[in-house]
Amino acid sequence: SVDGWVADEKKDNVMLDNIKQQYPKINLLEEARAWQVWMLDFKAKKNVNHRSRFRNWCKKATEFKENDGKIRSTSIRIRC
């Protein structure tokens, strides 16, 4: 589990169904595990919507796979 994720079976099932339809090329279980590990080390400075964050993770995973493992420069945000 991820700290701060408030489980809601109905919302979670709808979200997962949408992700499966939008990003059919990714292994959802593999990405969920990778995101969970990343979240263990990530400390948000503000409240976040974990469902949106996971959906964005899946979107980026799809882009990464479609670009042969290369990160597009427009995907990177530099904060100063």
PDB file of N, CA, C and O in Angstrom:
ATOM      1  N   SER A   1       0.827  -1.192   0.000  1.00  0.00           N
ATOM      2  CA  SER A   1       0.000   0.000   0.000  1.00  0.00           C
ATOM      3  C   SER A   1       0.872   1.257   0.000  1.00  0.00           C
ATOM      4  O   SER A   1       2.048   1.205   0.305  1.00  0.00           O
ATOM      5  N   VAL A   2       0.263   2.351  -0.336  1.00  0.00           N
ATOM      6  CA  VAL A   2       0.953   3.643  -0.405  1.00  0.00           C
ATOM      7  C   VAL A   2       0.348   4.557   0.649  1.00  0.00           C
ATOM      8  O   VAL A   2      -0.874   4.694   0.732  1.00  0.00           O
ATOM      9  N   ASP A   3       1.212   5.163   1.463  1.00  0.00           N
ATOM     10  CA  ASP A   3       0.736   6.099   2.481  1.00  0.00           C
ATOM     11  C   ASP A   3      -0.079   7.206   1.827  1.00  0.00           C
ATOM     12  O   ASP A   3       0.351   7.795   0.833  1.00  0.00           O
ATOM     13  N   GLY A   4      -1.242   7.470   2.378  1.00  0.00           N
ATOM     14  CA  GLY A   4      -2.075   8.547   1.870  1.00  0.00           C
ATOM     15  C   GLY A   4      -3.114   8.103   0.859  1.00  0.00           C
ATOM     16  O   GLY A   4      -4.026   8.854   0.539  1.00  0.00           O
ATOM     17  N   TRP A   5      -2.986   6.879   0.325  1.00  0.00           N
ATOM     18  CA  TRP A   5      -3.975   6.392  -0.634  1.00  0.00           C
ATOM     19  C   TRP A   5      -5.197   5.949   0.154  1.00  0.00           C
ATOM     20  O   TRP A   5      -5.123   5.027   0.957  1.00  0.00           O
ATOM     21  N   VAL A   6      -6.314   6.591  -0.076  1.00  0.00           N
ATOM     22  CA  VAL A   6      -7.555   6.215   0.594  1.00  0.00           C
ATOM     23  C   VAL A   6      -8.283   5.239  -0.321  1.00  0.00           C
ATOM     24  O   VAL A   6      -8.754   5.621  -1.397  1.00  0.00           O
ATOM     25  N   ALA A   7      -8.323   3.981   0.086  1.00  0.00           N
ATOM     26  CA  ALA A   7      -8.938   2.948  -0.743  1.00  0.00           C
ATOM     27  C   ALA A   7     -10.431   3.187  -0.901  1.00  0.00           C
ATOM     28  O   ALA A   7     -11.130   3.486   0.062  1.00  0.00           O
ATOM     29  N   ASP A   8     -10.873   3.100  -2.134  1.00  0.00           N
ATOM     30  CA  ASP A   8     -12.288   3.207  -2.470  1.00  0.00           C
ATOM     31  C   ASP A   8     -12.490   2.241  -3.634  1.00  0.00           C
ATOM     32  O   ASP A   8     -12.104   2.539  -4.766  1.00  0.00           O
ATOM     33  N   GLU A   9     -13.035   1.077  -3.338  1.00  0.00           N
ATOM     34  CA  GLU A   9     -13.112   0.006  -4.337  1.00  0.00           C
ATOM     35  C   GLU A   9     -13.771   0.452  -5.638  1.00  0.00           C
ATOM     36  O   GLU A   9     -13.287   0.141  -6.727  1.00  0.00           O
ATOM     37  N   LYS A  10     -14.851   1.198  -5.542  1.00  0.00           N
ATOM     38  CA  LYS A  10     -15.557   1.647  -6.754  1.00  0.00           C
ATOM     39  C   LYS A  10     -14.663   2.590  -7.582  1.00  0.00           C
ATOM     40  O   LYS A  10     -14.483   2.384  -8.787  1.00  0.00           O
ATOM     41  N   LYS A  11     -14.093   3.598  -6.934  1.00  0.00           N
ATOM     42  CA  LYS A  11     -13.213   4.542  -7.642  1.00  0.00           C
ATOM     43  C   LYS A  11     -11.991   3.826  -8.205  1.00  0.00           C
ATOM     44  O   LYS A  11     -11.566   4.090  -9.334  1.00  0.00           O
ATOM     45  N   ASP A  12     -11.409   2.939  -7.404  1.00  0.00           N
ATOM     46  CA  ASP A  12     -10.201   2.239  -7.837  1.00  0.00           C
ATOM     47  C   ASP A  12     -10.471   1.345  -9.041  1.00  0.00           C
ATOM     48  O   ASP A  12      -9.680   1.309  -9.984  1.00  0.00           O
ATOM     49  N   ASN A  13     -11.600   0.636  -9.030  1.00  0.00           N
ATOM     50  CA  ASN A  13     -11.936  -0.224 -10.167  1.00  0.00           C
ATOM     51  C   ASN A  13     -12.181   0.576 -11.435  1.00  0.00           C
ATOM     52  O   ASN A  13     -11.736   0.184 -12.517  1.00  0.00           O
ATOM     53  N   VAL A  14     -12.880   1.708 -11.320  1.00  0.00           N
ATOM     54  CA  VAL A  14     -13.115   2.566 -12.480  1.00  0.00           C
ATOM     55  C   VAL A  14     -11.783   3.095 -13.011  1.00  0.00           C
ATOM     56  O   VAL A  14     -11.518   3.071 -14.216  1.00  0.00           O
ATOM     57  N   MET A  15     -10.914   3.549 -12.108  1.00  0.00           N
ATOM     58  CA  MET A  15      -9.609   4.067 -12.517  1.00  0.00           C
ATOM     59  C   MET A  15      -8.799   2.990 -13.238  1.00  0.00           C
ATOM     60  O   MET A  15      -8.243   3.236 -14.312  1.00  0.00           O
ATOM     61  N   LEU A  16      -8.747   1.791 -12.679  1.00  0.00           N
ATOM     62  CA  LEU A  16      -7.967   0.721 -13.291  1.00  0.00           C
ATOM     63  C   LEU A  16      -8.528   0.316 -14.647  1.00  0.00           C
ATOM     64  O   LEU A  16      -7.767   0.080 -15.595  1.00  0.00           O
ATOM     65  N   ASP A  17      -9.850   0.258 -14.766  1.00  0.00           N
ATOM     66  CA  ASP A  17     -10.458  -0.046 -16.065  1.00  0.00           C
ATOM     67  C   ASP A  17     -10.093   1.021 -17.097  1.00  0.00           C
ATOM     68  O   ASP A  17      -9.772   0.702 -18.246  1.00  0.00           O
ATOM     69  N   ASN A  18     -10.136   2.296 -16.698  1.00  0.00           N
ATOM     70  CA  ASN A  18      -9.774   3.382 -17.613  1.00  0.00           C
ATOM     71  C   ASN A  18      -8.317   3.293 -18.030  1.00  0.00           C
ATOM     72  O   ASN A  18      -7.986   3.488 -19.199  1.00  0.00           O
ATOM     73  N   ILE A  19      -7.433   3.015 -17.084  1.00  0.00           N
ATOM     74  CA  ILE A  19      -6.005   2.909 -17.398  1.00  0.00           C
ATOM     75  C   ILE A  19      -5.756   1.746 -18.356  1.00  0.00           C
ATOM     76  O   ILE A  19      -4.998   1.880 -19.318  1.00  0.00           O
ATOM     77  N   LYS A  20      -6.414   0.617 -18.126  1.00  0.00           N
ATOM     78  CA  LYS A  20      -6.253  -0.545 -19.019  1.00  0.00           C
ATOM     79  C   LYS A  20      -6.675  -0.207 -20.444  1.00  0.00           C
ATOM     80  O   LYS A  20      -6.047  -0.655 -21.398  1.00  0.00           O
ATOM     81  N   GLN A  21      -7.750   0.578 -20.584  1.00  0.00           N
ATOM     82  CA  GLN A  21      -8.230   0.962 -21.915  1.00  0.00           C
ATOM     83  C   GLN A  21      -7.312   1.993 -22.561  1.00  0.00           C
ATOM     84  O   GLN A  21      -7.025   1.912 -23.753  1.00  0.00           O
ATOM     85  N   GLN A  22      -6.848   2.972 -21.786  1.00  0.00           N
ATOM     86  CA  GLN A  22      -6.029   4.041 -22.340  1.00  0.00           C
ATOM     87  C   GLN A  22      -4.599   3.605 -22.640  1.00  0.00           C
ATOM     88  O   GLN A  22      -3.981   4.110 -23.571  1.00  0.00           O
ATOM     89  N   TYR A  23      -4.062   2.707 -21.822  1.00  0.00           N
ATOM     90  CA  TYR A  23      -2.654   2.313 -21.937  1.00  0.00           C
ATOM     91  C   TYR A  23      -2.528   0.795 -21.983  1.00  0.00           C
ATOM     92  O   TYR A  23      -1.985   0.174 -21.068  1.00  0.00           O
ATOM     93  N   PRO A  24      -3.019   0.168 -23.065  1.00  0.00           N
ATOM     94  CA  PRO A  24      -3.044  -1.298 -23.126  1.00  0.00           C
ATOM     95  C   PRO A  24      -1.663  -1.950 -23.255  1.00  0.00           C
ATOM     96  O   PRO A  24      -1.527  -3.143 -23.024  1.00  0.00           O
ATOM     97  N   LYS A  25      -0.643  -1.186 -23.605  1.00  0.00           N
ATOM     98  CA  LYS A  25       0.685  -1.766 -23.837  1.00  0.00           C
ATOM     99  C   LYS A  25       1.509  -1.955 -22.568  1.00  0.00           C
ATOM    100  O   LYS A  25       2.553  -2.592 -22.609  1.00  0.00           O
ATOM    101  N   ILE A  26       1.058  -1.397 -21.454  1.00  0.00           N
ATOM    102  CA  ILE A  26       1.859  -1.532 -20.235  1.00  0.00           C
ATOM    103  C   ILE A  26       1.357  -2.706 -19.393  1.00  0.00           C
ATOM    104  O   ILE A  26       0.214  -3.109 -19.481  1.00  0.00           O
ATOM    105  N   ASN A  27       2.263  -3.227 -18.588  1.00  0.00           N
ATOM    106  CA  ASN A  27       1.920  -4.259 -17.610  1.00  0.00           C
ATOM    107  C   ASN A  27       1.507  -3.511 -16.351  1.00  0.00           C
ATOM    108  O   ASN A  27       2.348  -2.961 -15.641  1.00  0.00           O
ATOM    109  N   LEU A  28       0.230  -3.487 -16.085  1.00  0.00           N
ATOM    110  CA  LEU A  28      -0.317  -2.674 -14.998  1.00  0.00           C
ATOM    111  C   LEU A  28       0.233  -3.085 -13.632  1.00  0.00           C
ATOM    112  O   LEU A  28       0.583  -2.226 -12.817  1.00  0.00           O
ATOM    113  N   LEU A  29       0.355  -4.374 -13.391  1.00  0.00           N
ATOM    114  CA  LEU A  29       0.888  -4.837 -12.106  1.00  0.00           C
ATOM    115  C   LEU A  29       2.350  -4.421 -11.936  1.00  0.00           C
ATOM    116  O   LEU A  29       2.748  -3.936 -10.879  1.00  0.00           O
ATOM    117  N   GLU A  30       3.128  -4.553 -12.999  1.00  0.00           N
ATOM    118  CA  GLU A  30       4.536  -4.145 -12.956  1.00  0.00           C
ATOM    119  C   GLU A  30       4.668  -2.646 -12.682  1.00  0.00           C
ATOM    120  O   GLU A  30       5.494  -2.219 -11.874  1.00  0.00           O
ATOM    121  N   GLU A  31       3.845  -1.854 -13.330  1.00  0.00           N
ATOM    122  CA  GLU A  31       3.898  -0.402 -13.130  1.00  0.00           C
ATOM    123  C   GLU A  31       3.418  -0.018 -11.733  1.00  0.00           C
ATOM    124  O   GLU A  31       3.964   0.891 -11.111  1.00  0.00           O
ATOM    125  N   ALA A  32       2.400  -0.714 -11.220  1.00  0.00           N
ATOM    126  CA  ALA A  32       1.911  -0.428  -9.860  1.00  0.00           C
ATOM    127  C   ALA A  32       3.006  -0.708  -8.836  1.00  0.00           C
ATOM    128  O   ALA A  32       3.201   0.071  -7.898  1.00  0.00           O
ATOM    129  N   ARG A  33       3.736  -1.800  -9.031  1.00  0.00           N
ATOM    130  CA  ARG A  33       4.830  -2.119  -8.104  1.00  0.00           C
ATOM    131  C   ARG A  33       5.948  -1.081  -8.190  1.00  0.00           C
ATOM    132  O   ARG A  33       6.489  -0.657  -7.160  1.00  0.00           O
ATOM    133  N   ALA A  34       6.297  -0.677  -9.401  1.00  0.00           N
ATOM    134  CA  ALA A  34       7.353   0.326  -9.577  1.00  0.00           C
ATOM    135  C   ALA A  34       6.935   1.658  -8.962  1.00  0.00           C
ATOM    136  O   ALA A  34       7.730   2.336  -8.297  1.00  0.00           O
ATOM    137  N   TRP A  35       5.687   2.047  -9.162  1.00  0.00           N
ATOM    138  CA  TRP A  35       5.178   3.304  -8.602  1.00  0.00           C
ATOM    139  C   TRP A  35       5.165   3.243  -7.078  1.00  0.00           C
ATOM    140  O   TRP A  35       5.536   4.201  -6.407  1.00  0.00           O
ATOM    141  N   GLN A  36       4.781   2.095  -6.531  1.00  0.00           N
ATOM    142  CA  GLN A  36       4.753   1.933  -5.083  1.00  0.00           C
ATOM    143  C   GLN A  36       6.153   2.099  -4.489  1.00  0.00           C
ATOM    144  O   GLN A  36       6.329   2.782  -3.484  1.00  0.00           O
ATOM    145  N   VAL A  37       7.151   1.507  -5.120  1.00  0.00           N
ATOM    146  CA  VAL A  37       8.537   1.642  -4.638  1.00  0.00           C
ATOM    147  C   VAL A  37       8.967   3.102  -4.730  1.00  0.00           C
ATOM    148  O   VAL A  37       9.579   3.651  -3.813  1.00  0.00           O
ATOM    149  N   TRP A  38       8.653   3.774  -5.837  1.00  0.00           N
ATOM    150  CA  TRP A  38       9.016   5.185  -6.003  1.00  0.00           C
ATOM    151  C   TRP A  38       8.355   6.032  -4.918  1.00  0.00           C
ATOM    152  O   TRP A  38       8.985   6.913  -4.325  1.00  0.00           O
ATOM    153  N   MET A  39       7.101   5.730  -4.614  1.00  0.00           N
ATOM    154  CA  MET A  39       6.372   6.506  -3.607  1.00  0.00           C
ATOM    155  C   MET A  39       6.941   6.321  -2.205  1.00  0.00           C
ATOM    156  O   MET A  39       6.787   7.195  -1.362  1.00  0.00           O
ATOM    157  N   LEU A  40       7.597   5.204  -1.942  1.00  0.00           N
ATOM    158  CA  LEU A  40       8.214   4.995  -0.626  1.00  0.00           C
ATOM    159  C   LEU A  40       9.284   6.046  -0.352  1.00  0.00           C
ATOM    160  O   LEU A  40       9.480   6.466   0.790  1.00  0.00           O
ATOM    161  N   ASP A  41       9.995   6.459  -1.396  1.00  0.00           N
ATOM    162  CA  ASP A  41      11.075   7.431  -1.236  1.00  0.00           C
ATOM    163  C   ASP A  41      10.648   8.866  -1.513  1.00  0.00           C
ATOM    164  O   ASP A  41      11.365   9.799  -1.178  1.00  0.00           O
ATOM    165  N   PHE A  42       9.504   9.050  -2.168  1.00  0.00           N
ATOM    166  CA  PHE A  42       9.053  10.383  -2.539  1.00  0.00           C
ATOM    167  C   PHE A  42       8.243  10.992  -1.410  1.00  0.00           C
ATOM    168  O   PHE A  42       7.292  10.399  -0.925  1.00  0.00           O
ATOM    169  N   LYS A  43       8.618  12.153  -1.002  1.00  0.00           N
ATOM    170  CA  LYS A  43       7.869  12.869   0.034  1.00  0.00           C
ATOM    171  C   LYS A  43       7.268  14.130  -0.586  1.00  0.00           C
ATOM    172  O   LYS A  43       7.982  15.069  -0.931  1.00  0.00           O
ATOM    173  N   ALA A  44       5.956  14.121  -0.748  1.00  0.00           N
ATOM    174  CA  ALA A  44       5.276  15.268  -1.352  1.00  0.00           C
ATOM    175  C   ALA A  44       5.281  16.450  -0.395  1.00  0.00           C
ATOM    176  O   ALA A  44       5.141  16.288   0.811  1.00  0.00           O
ATOM    177  N   LYS A  45       5.448  17.621  -0.959  1.00  0.00           N
ATOM    178  CA  LYS A  45       5.427  18.847  -0.158  1.00  0.00           C
ATOM    179  C   LYS A  45       4.005  19.354   0.054  1.00  0.00           C
ATOM    180  O   LYS A  45       3.781  20.257   0.837  1.00  0.00           O
ATOM    181  N   LYS A  46       3.065  18.760  -0.676  1.00  0.00           N
ATOM    182  CA  LYS A  46       1.662  19.161  -0.550  1.00  0.00           C
ATOM    183  C   LYS A  46       0.799  17.914  -0.709  1.00  0.00           C
ATOM    184  O   LYS A  46       1.292  16.847  -1.074  1.00  0.00           O
ATOM    185  N   ASN A  47      -0.474  18.046  -0.418  1.00  0.00           N
ATOM    186  CA  ASN A  47      -1.385  16.923  -0.621  1.00  0.00           C
ATOM    187  C   ASN A  47      -1.477  16.610  -2.106  1.00  0.00           C
ATOM    188  O   ASN A  47      -1.513  17.520  -2.935  1.00  0.00           O
ATOM    189  N   VAL A  48      -1.501  15.333  -2.422  1.00  0.00           N
ATOM    190  CA  VAL A  48      -1.573  14.923  -3.817  1.00  0.00           C
ATOM    191  C   VAL A  48      -2.731  13.959  -4.010  1.00  0.00           C
ATOM    192  O   VAL A  48      -3.177  13.296  -3.082  1.00  0.00           O
ATOM    193  N   ASN A  49      -3.216  13.897  -5.232  1.00  0.00           N
ATOM    194  CA  ASN A  49      -4.231  12.930  -5.601  1.00  0.00           C
ATOM    195  C   ASN A  49      -3.493  11.698  -6.126  1.00  0.00           C
ATOM    196  O   ASN A  49      -2.951  11.717  -7.221  1.00  0.00           O
ATOM    197  N   HIS A  50      -3.459  10.646  -5.333  1.00  0.00           N
ATOM    198  CA  HIS A  50      -2.684   9.464  -5.693  1.00  0.00           C
ATOM    199  C   HIS A  50      -3.209   8.777  -6.942  1.00  0.00           C
ATOM    200  O   HIS A  50      -2.413   8.243  -7.721  1.00  0.00           O
ATOM    201  N   ARG A  51      -4.509   8.782  -7.162  1.00  0.00           N
ATOM    202  CA  ARG A  51      -5.044   8.162  -8.374  1.00  0.00           C
ATOM    203  C   ARG A  51      -4.567   8.913  -9.619  1.00  0.00           C
ATOM    204  O   ARG A  51      -4.158   8.292 -10.600  1.00  0.00           O
ATOM    205  N   SER A  52      -4.585  10.224  -9.579  1.00  0.00           N
ATOM    206  CA  SER A  52      -4.088  11.014 -10.709  1.00  0.00           C
ATOM    207  C   SER A  52      -2.599  10.804 -10.908  1.00  0.00           C
ATOM    208  O   SER A  52      -2.123  10.681 -12.036  1.00  0.00           O
ATOM    209  N   ARG A  53      -1.876  10.748  -9.824  1.00  0.00           N
ATOM    210  CA  ARG A  53      -0.428  10.544  -9.902  1.00  0.00           C
ATOM    211  C   ARG A  53      -0.111   9.183 -10.521  1.00  0.00           C
ATOM    212  O   ARG A  53       0.774   9.059 -11.354  1.00  0.00           O
ATOM    213  N   PHE A  54      -0.860   8.139 -10.142  1.00  0.00           N
ATOM    214  CA  PHE A  54      -0.618   6.817 -10.727  1.00  0.00           C
ATOM    215  C   PHE A  54      -1.003   6.797 -12.203  1.00  0.00           C
ATOM    216  O   PHE A  54      -0.304   6.206 -13.027  1.00  0.00           O
ATOM    217  N   ARG A  55      -2.099   7.461 -12.545  1.00  0.00           N
ATOM    218  CA  ARG A  55      -2.490   7.530 -13.958  1.00  0.00           C
ATOM    219  C   ARG A  55      -1.405   8.210 -14.781  1.00  0.00           C
ATOM    220  O   ARG A  55      -1.045   7.759 -15.867  1.00  0.00           O
ATOM    221  N   ASN A  56      -0.848   9.300 -14.261  1.00  0.00           N
ATOM    222  CA  ASN A  56       0.233   9.990 -14.962  1.00  0.00           C
ATOM    223  C   ASN A  56       1.469   9.097 -15.075  1.00  0.00           C
ATOM    224  O   ASN A  56       2.172   9.123 -16.088  1.00  0.00           O
ATOM    225  N   TRP A  57       1.739   8.303 -14.026  1.00  0.00           N
ATOM    226  CA  TRP A  57       2.856   7.352 -14.070  1.00  0.00           C
ATOM    227  C   TRP A  57       2.665   6.388 -15.251  1.00  0.00           C
ATOM    228  O   TRP A  57       3.590   6.131 -16.014  1.00  0.00           O
ATOM    229  N   CYS A  58       1.450   5.884 -15.402  1.00  0.00           N
ATOM    230  CA  CYS A  58       1.153   4.945 -16.491  1.00  0.00           C
ATOM    231  C   CYS A  58       1.267   5.622 -17.852  1.00  0.00           C
ATOM    232  O   CYS A  58       1.760   5.025 -18.811  1.00  0.00           O
ATOM    233  N   LYS A  59       0.848   6.867 -17.930  1.00  0.00           N
ATOM    234  CA  LYS A  59       0.977   7.631 -19.175  1.00  0.00           C
ATOM    235  C   LYS A  59       2.451   7.772 -19.540  1.00  0.00           C
ATOM    236  O   LYS A  59       2.848   7.543 -20.687  1.00  0.00           O
ATOM    237  N   LYS A  60       3.280   8.135 -18.573  1.00  0.00           N
ATOM    238  CA  LYS A  60       4.717   8.298 -18.827  1.00  0.00           C
ATOM    239  C   LYS A  60       5.372   6.962 -19.168  1.00  0.00           C
ATOM    240  O   LYS A  60       6.269   6.902 -19.998  1.00  0.00           O
ATOM    241  N   ALA A  61       4.922   5.880 -18.542  1.00  0.00           N
ATOM    242  CA  ALA A  61       5.463   4.553 -18.848  1.00  0.00           C
ATOM    243  C   ALA A  61       5.168   4.186 -20.300  1.00  0.00           C
ATOM    244  O   ALA A  61       6.023   3.638 -20.997  1.00  0.00           O
ATOM    245  N   THR A  62       3.965   4.522 -20.762  1.00  0.00           N
ATOM    246  CA  THR A  62       3.594   4.258 -22.150  1.00  0.00           C
ATOM    247  C   THR A  62       4.458   5.086 -23.100  1.00  0.00           C
ATOM    248  O   THR A  62       4.979   4.573 -24.095  1.00  0.00           O
ATOM    249  N   GLU A  63       4.630   6.374 -22.800  1.00  0.00           N
ATOM    250  CA  GLU A  63       5.470   7.238 -23.639  1.00  0.00           C
ATOM    251  C   GLU A  63       6.898   6.716 -23.681  1.00  0.00           C
ATOM    252  O   GLU A  63       7.534   6.697 -24.736  1.00  0.00           O
ATOM    253  N   PHE A  64       7.416   6.279 -22.548  1.00  0.00           N
ATOM    254  CA  PHE A  64       8.774   5.757 -22.454  1.00  0.00           C
ATOM    255  C   PHE A  64       8.923   4.523 -23.340  1.00  0.00           C
ATOM    256  O   PHE A  64       9.884   4.406 -24.103  1.00  0.00           O
ATOM    257  N   LYS A  65       7.965   3.612 -23.280  1.00  0.00           N
ATOM    258  CA  LYS A  65       8.023   2.396 -24.096  1.00  0.00           C
ATOM    259  C   LYS A  65       7.880   2.717 -25.582  1.00  0.00           C
ATOM    260  O   LYS A  65       8.530   2.100 -26.417  1.00  0.00           O
ATOM    261  N   GLU A  66       7.042   3.687 -25.918  1.00  0.00           N
ATOM    262  CA  GLU A  66       6.842   4.057 -27.319  1.00  0.00           C
ATOM    263  C   GLU A  66       8.056   4.770 -27.905  1.00  0.00           C
ATOM    264  O   GLU A  66       8.235   4.805 -29.118  1.00  0.00           O
ATOM    265  N   ASN A  67       8.903   5.349 -27.066  1.00  0.00           N
ATOM    266  CA  ASN A  67      10.098   6.063 -27.515  1.00  0.00           C
ATOM    267  C   ASN A  67      11.355   5.220 -27.339  1.00  0.00           C
ATOM    268  O   ASN A  67      12.444   5.755 -27.171  1.00  0.00           O
ATOM    269  N   ASP A  68      11.187   3.897 -27.372  1.00  0.00           N
ATOM    270  CA  ASP A  68      12.316   2.961 -27.246  1.00  0.00           C
ATOM    271  C   ASP A  68      13.152   3.220 -26.010  1.00  0.00           C
ATOM    272  O   ASP A  68      14.378   3.156 -26.041  1.00  0.00           O
ATOM    273  N   GLY A  69      12.506   3.533 -24.906  1.00  0.00           N
ATOM    274  CA  GLY A  69      13.211   3.715 -23.647  1.00  0.00           C
ATOM    275  C   GLY A  69      13.894   5.055 -23.505  1.00  0.00           C
ATOM    276  O   GLY A  69      14.694   5.256 -22.600  1.00  0.00           O
ATOM    277  N   LYS A  70      13.580   5.991 -24.388  1.00  0.00           N
ATOM    278  CA  LYS A  70      14.184   7.325 -24.309  1.00  0.00           C
ATOM    279  C   LYS A  70      13.172   8.306 -23.755  1.00  0.00           C
ATOM    280  O   LYS A  70      11.987   8.261 -24.085  1.00  0.00           O
ATOM    281  N   ILE A  71      13.649   9.189 -22.921  1.00  0.00           N
ATOM    282  CA  ILE A  71      12.794  10.216 -22.348  1.00  0.00           C
ATOM    283  C   ILE A  71      12.784  11.411 -23.284  1.00  0.00           C
ATOM    284  O   ILE A  71      13.836  11.907 -23.688  1.00  0.00           O
ATOM    285  N   ARG A  72      11.576  11.844 -23.645  1.00  0.00           N
ATOM    286  CA  ARG A  72      11.471  13.039 -24.494  1.00  0.00           C
ATOM    287  C   ARG A  72      11.836  14.251 -23.664  1.00  0.00           C
ATOM    288  O   ARG A  72      11.486  14.361 -22.492  1.00  0.00           O
ATOM    289  N   SER A  73      12.524  15.187 -24.280  1.00  0.00           N
ATOM    290  CA  SER A  73      12.949  16.368 -23.539  1.00  0.00           C
ATOM    291  C   SER A  73      11.779  17.191 -23.035  1.00  0.00           C
ATOM    292  O   SER A  73      11.881  17.869 -22.030  1.00  0.00           O
ATOM    293  N   THR A  74      10.621  17.113 -23.708  1.00  0.00           N
ATOM    294  CA  THR A  74       9.454  17.876 -23.247  1.00  0.00           C
ATOM    295  C   THR A  74       8.827  17.249 -22.011  1.00  0.00           C
ATOM    296  O   THR A  74       8.020  17.876 -21.357  1.00  0.00           O
ATOM    297  N   SER A  75       9.219  16.009 -21.692  1.00  0.00           N
ATOM    298  CA  SER A  75       8.679  15.332 -20.516  1.00  0.00           C
ATOM    299  C   SER A  75       9.370  15.735 -19.238  1.00  0.00           C
ATOM    300  O   SER A  75       8.873  15.499 -18.161  1.00  0.00           O
ATOM    301  N   ILE A  76      10.532  16.328 -19.376  1.00  0.00           N
ATOM    302  CA  ILE A  76      11.344  16.636 -18.204  1.00  0.00           C
ATOM    303  C   ILE A  76      11.049  18.051 -17.734  1.00  0.00           C
ATOM    304  O   ILE A  76      11.069  18.990 -18.504  1.00  0.00           O
ATOM    305  N   ARG A  77      10.787  18.169 -16.446  1.00  0.00           N
ATOM    306  CA  ARG A  77      10.575  19.490 -15.867  1.00  0.00           C
ATOM    307  C   ARG A  77      11.731  19.771 -14.920  1.00  0.00           C
ATOM    308  O   ARG A  77      12.031  18.966 -14.064  1.00  0.00           O
ATOM    309  N   ILE A  78      12.338  20.904 -15.084  1.00  0.00           N
ATOM    310  CA  ILE A  78      13.433  21.300 -14.197  1.00  0.00           C
ATOM    311  C   ILE A  78      12.906  22.375 -13.281  1.00  0.00           C
ATOM    312  O   ILE A  78      12.378  23.383 -13.727  1.00  0.00           O
ATOM    313  N   ARG A  79      13.059  22.140 -11.996  1.00  0.00           N
ATOM    314  CA  ARG A  79      12.596  23.126 -11.024  1.00  0.00           C
ATOM    315  C   ARG A  79      13.801  23.810 -10.427  1.00  0.00           C
ATOM    316  O   ARG A  79      14.741  23.184  -9.980  1.00  0.00           O
ATOM    317  N   CYS A  80      13.753  25.116 -10.389  1.00  0.00           N
ATOM    318  CA  CYS A  80      14.845  25.893  -9.821  1.00  0.00           C
ATOM    319  C   CYS A  80      14.441  26.458  -8.486  1.00  0.00           C
ATOM    320  O   CYS A  80      13.352  26.672  -8.181  1.00  0.00           O
TER     321      CYS A  80
END
